[in-house]
PDB file of C-alpha atoms in Angstrom:
ATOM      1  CA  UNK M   1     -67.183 -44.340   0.282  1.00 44.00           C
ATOM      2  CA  UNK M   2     -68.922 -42.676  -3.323  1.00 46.00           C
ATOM      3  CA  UNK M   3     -71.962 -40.905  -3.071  1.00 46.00           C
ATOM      4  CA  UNK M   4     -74.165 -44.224  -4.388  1.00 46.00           C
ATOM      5  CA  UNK M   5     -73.335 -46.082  -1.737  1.00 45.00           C
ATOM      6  CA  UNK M   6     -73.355 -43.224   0.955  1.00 45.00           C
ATOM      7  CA  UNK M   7     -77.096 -42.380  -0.372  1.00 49.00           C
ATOM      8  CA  UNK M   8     -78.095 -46.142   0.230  1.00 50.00           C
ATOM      9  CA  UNK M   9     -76.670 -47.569   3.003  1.00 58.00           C
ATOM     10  CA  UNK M  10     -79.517 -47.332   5.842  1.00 69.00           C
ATOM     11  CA  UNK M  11     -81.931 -48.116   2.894  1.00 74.00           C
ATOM     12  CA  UNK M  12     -83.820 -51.358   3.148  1.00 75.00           C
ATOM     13  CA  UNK M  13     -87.187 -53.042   1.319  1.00 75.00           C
ATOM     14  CA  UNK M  14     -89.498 -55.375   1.408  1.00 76.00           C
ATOM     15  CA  UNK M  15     -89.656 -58.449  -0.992  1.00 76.00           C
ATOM     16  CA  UNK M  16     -92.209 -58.425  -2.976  1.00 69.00           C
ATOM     17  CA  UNK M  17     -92.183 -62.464  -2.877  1.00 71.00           C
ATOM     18  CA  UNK M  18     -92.232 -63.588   1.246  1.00 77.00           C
ATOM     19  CA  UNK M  19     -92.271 -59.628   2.711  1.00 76.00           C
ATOM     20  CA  UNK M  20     -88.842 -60.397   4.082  1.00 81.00           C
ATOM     21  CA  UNK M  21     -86.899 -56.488   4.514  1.00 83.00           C
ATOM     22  CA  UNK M  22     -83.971 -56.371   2.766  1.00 82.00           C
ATOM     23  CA  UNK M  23     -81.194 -54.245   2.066  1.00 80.00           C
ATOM     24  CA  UNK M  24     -82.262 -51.775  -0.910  1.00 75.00           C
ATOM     25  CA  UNK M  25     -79.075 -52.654  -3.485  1.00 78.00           C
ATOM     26  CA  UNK M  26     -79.125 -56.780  -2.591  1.00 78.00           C
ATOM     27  CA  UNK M  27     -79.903 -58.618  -5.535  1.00 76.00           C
ATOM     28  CA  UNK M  28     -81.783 -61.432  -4.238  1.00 81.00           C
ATOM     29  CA  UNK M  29     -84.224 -61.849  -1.350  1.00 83.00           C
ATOM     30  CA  UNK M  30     -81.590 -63.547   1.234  1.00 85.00           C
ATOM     31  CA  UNK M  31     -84.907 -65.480   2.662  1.00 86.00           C
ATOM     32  CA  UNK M  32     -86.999 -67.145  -0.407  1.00 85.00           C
ATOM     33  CA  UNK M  33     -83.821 -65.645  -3.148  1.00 82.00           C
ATOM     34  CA  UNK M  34     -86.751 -63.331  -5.120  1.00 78.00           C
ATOM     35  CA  UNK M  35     -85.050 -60.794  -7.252  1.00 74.00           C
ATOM     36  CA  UNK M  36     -86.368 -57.355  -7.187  1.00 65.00           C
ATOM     37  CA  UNK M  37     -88.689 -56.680 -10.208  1.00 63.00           C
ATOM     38  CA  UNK M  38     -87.197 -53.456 -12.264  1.00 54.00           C
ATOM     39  CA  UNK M  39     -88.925 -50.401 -11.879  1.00 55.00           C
ATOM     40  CA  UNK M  40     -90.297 -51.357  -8.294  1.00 67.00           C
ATOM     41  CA  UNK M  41     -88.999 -48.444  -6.745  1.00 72.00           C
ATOM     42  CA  UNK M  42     -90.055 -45.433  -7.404  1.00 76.00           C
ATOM     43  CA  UNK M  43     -87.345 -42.804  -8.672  1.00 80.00           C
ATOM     44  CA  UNK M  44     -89.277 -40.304  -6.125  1.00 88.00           C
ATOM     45  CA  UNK M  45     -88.194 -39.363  -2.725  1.00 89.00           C
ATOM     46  CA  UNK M  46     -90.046 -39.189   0.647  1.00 91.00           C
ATOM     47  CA  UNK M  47     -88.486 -36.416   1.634  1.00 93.00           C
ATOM     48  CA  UNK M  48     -90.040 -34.266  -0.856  1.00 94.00           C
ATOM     49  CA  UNK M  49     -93.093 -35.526  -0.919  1.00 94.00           C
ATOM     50  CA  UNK M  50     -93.437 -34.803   2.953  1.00 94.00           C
ATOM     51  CA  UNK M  51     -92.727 -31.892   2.996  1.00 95.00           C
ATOM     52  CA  UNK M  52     -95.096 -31.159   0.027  1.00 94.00           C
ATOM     53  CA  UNK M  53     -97.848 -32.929   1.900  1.00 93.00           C
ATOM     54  CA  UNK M  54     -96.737 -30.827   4.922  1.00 93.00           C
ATOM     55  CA  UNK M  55     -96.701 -27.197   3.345  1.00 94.00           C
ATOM     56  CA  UNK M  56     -99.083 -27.515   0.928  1.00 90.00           C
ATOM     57  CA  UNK M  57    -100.955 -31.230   1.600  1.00 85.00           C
ATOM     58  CA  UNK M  58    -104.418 -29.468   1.479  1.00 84.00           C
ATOM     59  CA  UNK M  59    -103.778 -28.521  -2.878  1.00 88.00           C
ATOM     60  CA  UNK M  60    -102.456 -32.111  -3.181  1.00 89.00           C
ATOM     61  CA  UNK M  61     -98.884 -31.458  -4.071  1.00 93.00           C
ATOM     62  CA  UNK M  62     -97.208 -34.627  -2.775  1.00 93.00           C
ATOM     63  CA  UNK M  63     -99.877 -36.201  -5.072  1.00 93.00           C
ATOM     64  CA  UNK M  64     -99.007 -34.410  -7.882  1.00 94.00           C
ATOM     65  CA  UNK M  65     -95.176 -34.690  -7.541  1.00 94.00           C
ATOM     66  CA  UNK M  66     -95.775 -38.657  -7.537  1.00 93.00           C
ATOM     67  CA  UNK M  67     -97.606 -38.308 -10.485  1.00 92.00           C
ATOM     68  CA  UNK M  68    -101.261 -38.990  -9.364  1.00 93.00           C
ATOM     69  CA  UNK M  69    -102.722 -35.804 -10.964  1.00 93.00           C
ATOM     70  CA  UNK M  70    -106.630 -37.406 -10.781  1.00 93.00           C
ATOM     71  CA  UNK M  71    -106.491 -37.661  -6.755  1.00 92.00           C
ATOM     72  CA  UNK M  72    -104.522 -34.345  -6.726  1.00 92.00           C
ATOM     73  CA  UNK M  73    -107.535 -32.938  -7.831  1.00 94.00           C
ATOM     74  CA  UNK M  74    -109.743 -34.323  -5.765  1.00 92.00           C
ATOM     75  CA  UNK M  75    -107.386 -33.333  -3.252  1.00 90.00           C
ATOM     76  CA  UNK M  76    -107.706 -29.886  -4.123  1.00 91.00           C
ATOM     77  CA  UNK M  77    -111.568 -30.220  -4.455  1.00 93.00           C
ATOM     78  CA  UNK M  78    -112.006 -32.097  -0.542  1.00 91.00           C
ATOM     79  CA  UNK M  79    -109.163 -29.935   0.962  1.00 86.00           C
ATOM     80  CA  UNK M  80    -107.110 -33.472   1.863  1.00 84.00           C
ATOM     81  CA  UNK M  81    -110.402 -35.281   2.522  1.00 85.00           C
ATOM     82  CA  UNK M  82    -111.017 -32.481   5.177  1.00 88.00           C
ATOM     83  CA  UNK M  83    -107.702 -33.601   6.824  1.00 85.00           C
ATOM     84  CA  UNK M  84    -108.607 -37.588   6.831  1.00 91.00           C
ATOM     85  CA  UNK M  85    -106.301 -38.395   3.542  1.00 91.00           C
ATOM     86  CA  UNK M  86    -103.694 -35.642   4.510  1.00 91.00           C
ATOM     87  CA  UNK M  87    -103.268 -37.930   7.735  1.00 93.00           C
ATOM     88  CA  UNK M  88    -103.623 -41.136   5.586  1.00 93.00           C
ATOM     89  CA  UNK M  89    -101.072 -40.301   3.253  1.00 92.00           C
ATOM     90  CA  UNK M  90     -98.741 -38.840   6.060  1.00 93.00           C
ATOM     91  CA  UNK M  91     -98.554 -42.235   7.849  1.00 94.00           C
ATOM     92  CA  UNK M  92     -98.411 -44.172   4.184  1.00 92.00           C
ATOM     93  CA  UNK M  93     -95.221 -41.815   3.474  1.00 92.00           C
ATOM     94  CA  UNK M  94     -93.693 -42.148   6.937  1.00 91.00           C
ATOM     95  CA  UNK M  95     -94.158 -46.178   7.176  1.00 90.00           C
ATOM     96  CA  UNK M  96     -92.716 -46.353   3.372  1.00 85.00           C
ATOM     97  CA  UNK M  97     -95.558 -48.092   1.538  1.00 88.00           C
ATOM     98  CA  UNK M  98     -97.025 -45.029  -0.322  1.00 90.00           C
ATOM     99  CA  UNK M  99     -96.772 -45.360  -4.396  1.00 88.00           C
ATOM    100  CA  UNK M 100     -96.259 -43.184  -7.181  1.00 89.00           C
ATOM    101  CA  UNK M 101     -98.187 -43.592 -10.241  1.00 88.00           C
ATOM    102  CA  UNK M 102     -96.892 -46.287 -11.490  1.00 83.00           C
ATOM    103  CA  UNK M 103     -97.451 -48.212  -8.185  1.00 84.00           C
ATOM    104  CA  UNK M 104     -93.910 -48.176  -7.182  1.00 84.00           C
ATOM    105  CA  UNK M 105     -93.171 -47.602  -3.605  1.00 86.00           C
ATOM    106  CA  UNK M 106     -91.121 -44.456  -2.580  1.00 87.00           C
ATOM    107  CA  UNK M 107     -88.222 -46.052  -0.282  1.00 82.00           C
ATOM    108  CA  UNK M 108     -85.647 -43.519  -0.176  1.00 83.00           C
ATOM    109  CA  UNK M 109     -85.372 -40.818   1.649  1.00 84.00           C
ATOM    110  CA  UNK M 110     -83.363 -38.194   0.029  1.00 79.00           C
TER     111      UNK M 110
END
């Protein structure tokens, strides 16, 4: 088995279309036959950005390393919200739905 495939073979999404999960690399939807939109998923990883928001969550790393640089700051500024958006973005980043910049979700892992 390559590396490609290795990396995503416990990977699955959600269509963007009916919500139906979905194997990351299928081409279609195999409920309402959506295709996934290019550049939908992020090129970011959650693993990274957990352990960012983990170590240092309270100077808004995992924000920065998605790109989000305006609510890294405030981040910084709030100390995580005083812990309530550390814990937001923790459960956003564990259920999958959290977004980089762009608004592409992070699905993989590593």
């Amino acid at each position: 088995m390559n590396d490609t495939v290795a990396a995503h073979s416990n990977q699955m999404i959600f269509c963007s279309a009916c919500g139906t999960q979905m194997h990351v690399t299928a081409a279609a939807c195999p409920k309402c036959g959506a295709r996934p939109t290019p550049g939908s998923l992020s090129t970011r990883r959650i693993l990274p950005a957990v352990l960012l928001l983990v170590f240092v969550g309270w100077l808004g790393a995992h924000r920065f390393y998605v790109g989000k640089v305006g609510t890294a700051i405030l981040f910084i500024l709030t100390l995580g919200g005083l812990g309530l958006w550390w814990l937001i973005d923790l459960i956003m980043l564990l259920v999958g739905s959290f977004t980089d910049k762009d608004g592409n979700q992070l699905t993989l892992w590593t």
